[in-house]
């Protein structure tokens, strides 16, 4: 009887933990998607595309971020990543070991990204279309050749040409880290590494690093 009770308790805790983590994931994803939509797009926008499951095909994107997890951070890394001399955040990276660990935890196990459930995203009057990554690349490339009018075809089929990719979220205490990118044309897009901090029950952006832009 005691053993059965222990098993039930363990299963309950595990189930609750998974549910809570999933809730946090979509709170974080939604806040970032809404921020990009509000900050960068002035025209009418009725829908976006989210890639169903993130696949890291450009591993060099995270090479510089990896330096933030090291015991000694090279001055070049600080100069490049902290472009606006936000010394308060820099000092937190130097002194708070948990910040280093939440970065390292994502990069060292940058696999097994979740399949995105669009019904769990909280967006403001925006519909979410989903697309596999292979399907997305089939629009852009034929073999090694770039397809002409690729983005026009995407917009015609899906009603939008704003495409997001979302990595898994890594958690450590009050911190969370993840990577996202968006594409909106041949020379339109950005890749970003984000660290969030939970303050008074809400996830807030502590620091967003723009790793590439086109």
Short mmCIF file of C-alpha atoms in Angstrom, two decimals:
data_model
loop_
_atom_site.label_atom_id
_atom_site.label_comp_id
_atom_site.label_asym_id
_atom_site.label_seq_id
_atom_site.Cartn_x
_atom_site.Cartn_y
_atom_site.Cartn_z
CA UNK A 1 0.00 0.00 0.00
CA UNK A 2 2.83 2.39 0.90
CA UNK A 3 4.68 1.57 -2.33
CA UNK A 4 1.52 2.21 -4.38
CA UNK A 5 1.06 5.58 -2.67
CA UNK A 6 4.64 6.57 -3.45
CA UNK A 7 4.21 5.62 -7.11
CA UNK A 8 1.00 7.67 -7.36
CA UNK A 9 2.70 10.70 -5.77
CA UNK A 10 5.69 10.45 -8.11
CA UNK A 11 3.43 10.17 -11.16
CA UNK A 12 1.37 13.16 -10.01
CA UNK A 13 4.45 15.31 -9.47
CA UNK A 14 5.92 14.30 -12.83
CA UNK A 15 2.67 15.07 -14.63
CA UNK A 16 2.36 18.46 -12.93
CA UNK A 17 5.97 19.32 -13.71
CA UNK A 18 5.51 18.55 -17.41
CA UNK A 19 2.32 20.60 -17.60
CA UNK A 20 3.93 23.57 -15.88
CA UNK A 21 6.99 23.45 -18.13
CA UNK A 22 4.78 23.31 -21.21
CA UNK A 23 2.79 26.29 -19.96
CA UNK A 24 6.02 28.21 -19.43
CA UNK A 25 7.24 27.25 -22.91
CA UNK A 26 4.23 28.77 -24.61
CA UNK A 27 4.21 31.86 -22.42
CA UNK A 28 7.80 32.47 -23.52
CA UNK A 29 7.20 31.65 -27.18
CA UNK A 30 4.12 33.87 -27.31
CA UNK A 31 5.83 36.86 -25.72
CA UNK A 32 8.63 36.73 -28.28
CA UNK A 33 6.34 36.26 -31.28
CA UNK A 34 4.16 39.17 -30.19
CA UNK A 35 7.21 41.33 -29.64
CA UNK A 36 8.61 40.69 -33.13
CA UNK A 37 5.22 41.24 -34.76
CA UNK A 38 4.68 44.52 -32.90
CA UNK A 39 8.21 45.89 -33.27
CA UNK A 40 9.04 45.10 -36.86
CA UNK A 41 5.88 45.01 -38.93
CA UNK A 42 3.89 48.18 -39.52
CA UNK A 43 1.50 46.90 -42.16
CA UNK A 44 -1.54 44.66 -41.62
CA UNK A 45 -0.60 41.16 -40.54
CA UNK A 46 -3.25 38.49 -40.17
CA UNK A 47 -1.14 35.34 -39.91
CA UNK A 48 2.34 33.90 -39.42
CA UNK A 49 4.00 30.57 -40.15
CA UNK A 50 5.74 28.55 -37.46
CA UNK A 51 7.98 25.66 -38.43
CA UNK A 52 6.56 22.54 -36.76
CA UNK A 53 9.84 21.35 -35.26
CA UNK A 54 13.12 23.23 -35.02
CA UNK A 55 16.16 21.70 -36.69
CA UNK A 56 19.53 23.36 -36.14
CA UNK A 57 21.06 23.27 -39.62
CA UNK A 58 23.42 26.20 -38.97
CA UNK A 59 25.33 25.24 -35.83
CA UNK A 60 27.73 28.17 -36.23
CA UNK A 61 24.91 30.46 -35.09
CA UNK A 62 25.53 29.45 -31.46
CA UNK A 63 29.33 29.28 -31.42
CA UNK A 64 29.85 32.73 -29.91
CA UNK A 65 27.04 32.32 -27.37
CA UNK A 66 28.81 29.22 -26.10
CA UNK A 67 31.59 31.49 -24.80
CA UNK A 68 29.14 32.97 -22.26
CA UNK A 69 29.02 29.63 -20.45
CA UNK A 70 32.78 29.47 -19.88
CA UNK A 71 34.50 30.29 -16.59
CA UNK A 72 36.43 33.12 -18.23
CA UNK A 73 34.61 35.11 -20.90
CA UNK A 74 36.80 36.64 -23.61
CA UNK A 75 36.55 40.46 -23.88
CA UNK A 76 35.76 40.12 -27.60
CA UNK A 77 32.64 38.14 -26.74
CA UNK A 78 31.41 40.88 -24.44
CA UNK A 79 32.20 43.60 -26.98
CA UNK A 80 30.39 41.81 -29.79
CA UNK A 81 27.36 40.49 -27.91
CA UNK A 82 26.80 43.46 -25.60
CA UNK A 83 26.82 46.11 -28.29
CA UNK A 84 25.13 48.76 -26.19
CA UNK A 85 27.42 48.50 -23.17
CA UNK A 86 24.74 47.24 -20.79
CA UNK A 87 27.30 46.77 -18.03
CA UNK A 88 24.74 45.70 -15.42
CA UNK A 89 23.87 42.58 -17.43
CA UNK A 90 27.54 42.01 -18.26
CA UNK A 91 28.39 41.97 -14.57
CA UNK A 92 25.59 39.50 -13.88
CA UNK A 93 27.10 37.14 -16.44
CA UNK A 94 30.46 37.45 -14.74
CA UNK A 95 29.15 36.74 -11.24
CA UNK A 96 25.99 34.60 -11.56
CA UNK A 97 26.98 31.02 -12.30
CA UNK A 98 23.37 30.02 -12.99
CA UNK A 99 23.30 32.33 -16.00
CA UNK A 100 26.29 30.49 -17.42
CA UNK A 101 24.64 27.14 -16.73
CA UNK A 102 21.32 28.01 -18.37
CA UNK A 103 23.25 28.96 -21.52
CA UNK A 104 25.43 25.83 -21.41
CA UNK A 105 22.43 23.58 -20.73
CA UNK A 106 20.71 24.62 -23.96
CA UNK A 107 23.77 24.48 -26.20
CA UNK A 108 25.20 21.21 -24.89
CA UNK A 109 21.91 19.41 -25.50
CA UNK A 110 20.57 21.32 -28.48
CA UNK A 111 18.39 18.46 -29.68
CA UNK A 112 14.94 16.96 -29.23
CA UNK A 113 13.12 20.19 -29.89
CA UNK A 114 9.36 20.02 -29.34
CA UNK A 115 6.74 19.92 -32.04
CA UNK A 116 4.95 23.26 -31.81
CA UNK A 117 1.24 23.22 -30.99
CA UNK A 118 -0.16 26.46 -32.50
CA UNK A 119 -3.32 26.22 -30.39
CA UNK A 120 -1.22 26.93 -27.27
CA UNK A 121 0.24 30.20 -28.57
CA UNK A 122 -1.34 33.39 -27.25
CA UNK A 123 -1.11 35.84 -30.14
CA UNK A 124 -3.06 39.05 -30.66
CA UNK A 125 -5.56 38.49 -33.47
CA UNK A 126 -2.97 36.54 -35.47
CA UNK A 127 -3.59 33.12 -36.98
CA UNK A 128 -0.76 30.60 -36.94
CA UNK A 129 -0.02 28.31 -39.88
CA UNK A 130 2.46 25.47 -39.44
CA UNK A 131 4.88 24.01 -41.95
CA UNK A 132 7.56 21.34 -41.79
CA UNK A 133 11.13 22.51 -42.24
CA UNK A 134 11.55 20.29 -45.29
CA UNK A 135 8.47 21.86 -46.85
CA UNK A 136 9.85 25.33 -46.15
CA UNK A 137 13.16 24.52 -47.82
CA UNK A 138 11.36 22.96 -50.77
CA UNK A 139 9.89 26.39 -51.49
CA UNK A 140 13.33 28.01 -51.34
CA UNK A 141 15.60 25.52 -53.09
CA UNK A 142 15.63 23.09 -55.97
CA UNK A 143 18.76 21.07 -55.30
CA UNK A 144 21.49 23.66 -54.79
CA UNK A 145 19.70 26.33 -56.78
CA UNK A 146 17.58 29.03 -55.15
CA UNK A 147 14.05 29.12 -56.53
CA UNK A 148 12.83 32.35 -58.10
CA UNK A 149 9.75 33.94 -56.55
CA UNK A 150 9.99 31.56 -53.58
CA UNK A 151 8.65 34.06 -51.08
CA UNK A 152 5.82 35.13 -53.34
CA UNK A 153 4.76 31.48 -53.58
CA UNK A 154 4.86 31.06 -49.82
CA UNK A 155 2.72 34.14 -49.32
CA UNK A 156 0.25 33.06 -51.99
CA UNK A 157 -0.21 29.62 -50.40
CA UNK A 158 -0.19 30.60 -46.72
CA UNK A 159 -1.29 34.24 -46.77
CA UNK A 160 1.94 35.38 -45.09
CA UNK A 161 5.69 35.34 -45.63
CA UNK A 162 6.74 35.66 -41.99
CA UNK A 163 8.24 32.34 -40.87
CA UNK A 164 9.44 31.56 -37.33
CA UNK A 165 11.56 28.76 -35.90
CA UNK A 166 11.54 28.08 -32.15
CA UNK A 167 14.03 25.89 -30.28
CA UNK A 168 13.29 24.05 -27.07
CA UNK A 169 13.44 26.11 -23.88
CA UNK A 170 16.06 25.25 -21.26
CA UNK A 171 15.27 26.09 -17.62
CA UNK A 172 17.37 26.59 -14.52
CA UNK A 173 15.64 28.00 -11.45
CA UNK A 174 14.34 31.47 -12.40
CA UNK A 175 16.16 31.54 -15.76
CA UNK A 176 15.28 30.17 -19.19
CA UNK A 177 17.15 30.21 -22.50
CA UNK A 178 16.18 29.43 -26.07
CA UNK A 179 16.93 30.31 -29.70
CA UNK A 180 14.53 31.61 -32.31
CA UNK A 181 14.79 32.91 -35.83
CA UNK A 182 12.42 34.51 -38.27
CA UNK A 183 12.54 34.83 -42.04
CA UNK A 184 10.51 37.27 -44.10
CA UNK A 185 12.19 37.30 -47.50
CA UNK A 186 15.47 36.75 -49.29
CA UNK A 187 17.20 39.54 -47.37
CA UNK A 188 14.91 39.75 -44.37
CA UNK A 189 15.42 37.78 -41.20
CA UNK A 190 17.18 37.45 -37.86
CA UNK A 191 18.51 34.78 -35.50
CA UNK A 192 18.40 35.43 -31.76
CA UNK A 193 19.45 33.81 -28.51
CA UNK A 194 17.26 34.87 -25.60
CA UNK A 195 17.64 34.58 -21.84
CA UNK A 196 14.48 35.07 -19.79
CA UNK A 197 14.07 35.69 -16.07
CA UNK A 198 10.93 34.92 -14.07
CA UNK A 199 9.96 37.98 -12.05
CA UNK A 200 6.84 37.99 -9.87
CA UNK A 201 5.46 34.97 -11.71
CA UNK A 202 6.00 36.34 -15.25
CA UNK A 203 8.75 35.60 -17.75
CA UNK A 204 10.64 38.76 -18.75
CA UNK A 205 13.48 39.18 -21.24
CA UNK A 206 16.77 39.55 -19.40
CA UNK A 207 18.87 39.71 -22.56
CA UNK A 208 18.31 39.06 -26.26
CA UNK A 209 21.38 38.53 -28.46
CA UNK A 210 21.00 39.11 -32.20
CA UNK A 211 23.38 36.55 -33.70
CA UNK A 212 22.69 37.22 -37.37
CA UNK A 213 20.55 39.53 -39.48
CA UNK A 214 19.81 39.78 -43.19
#
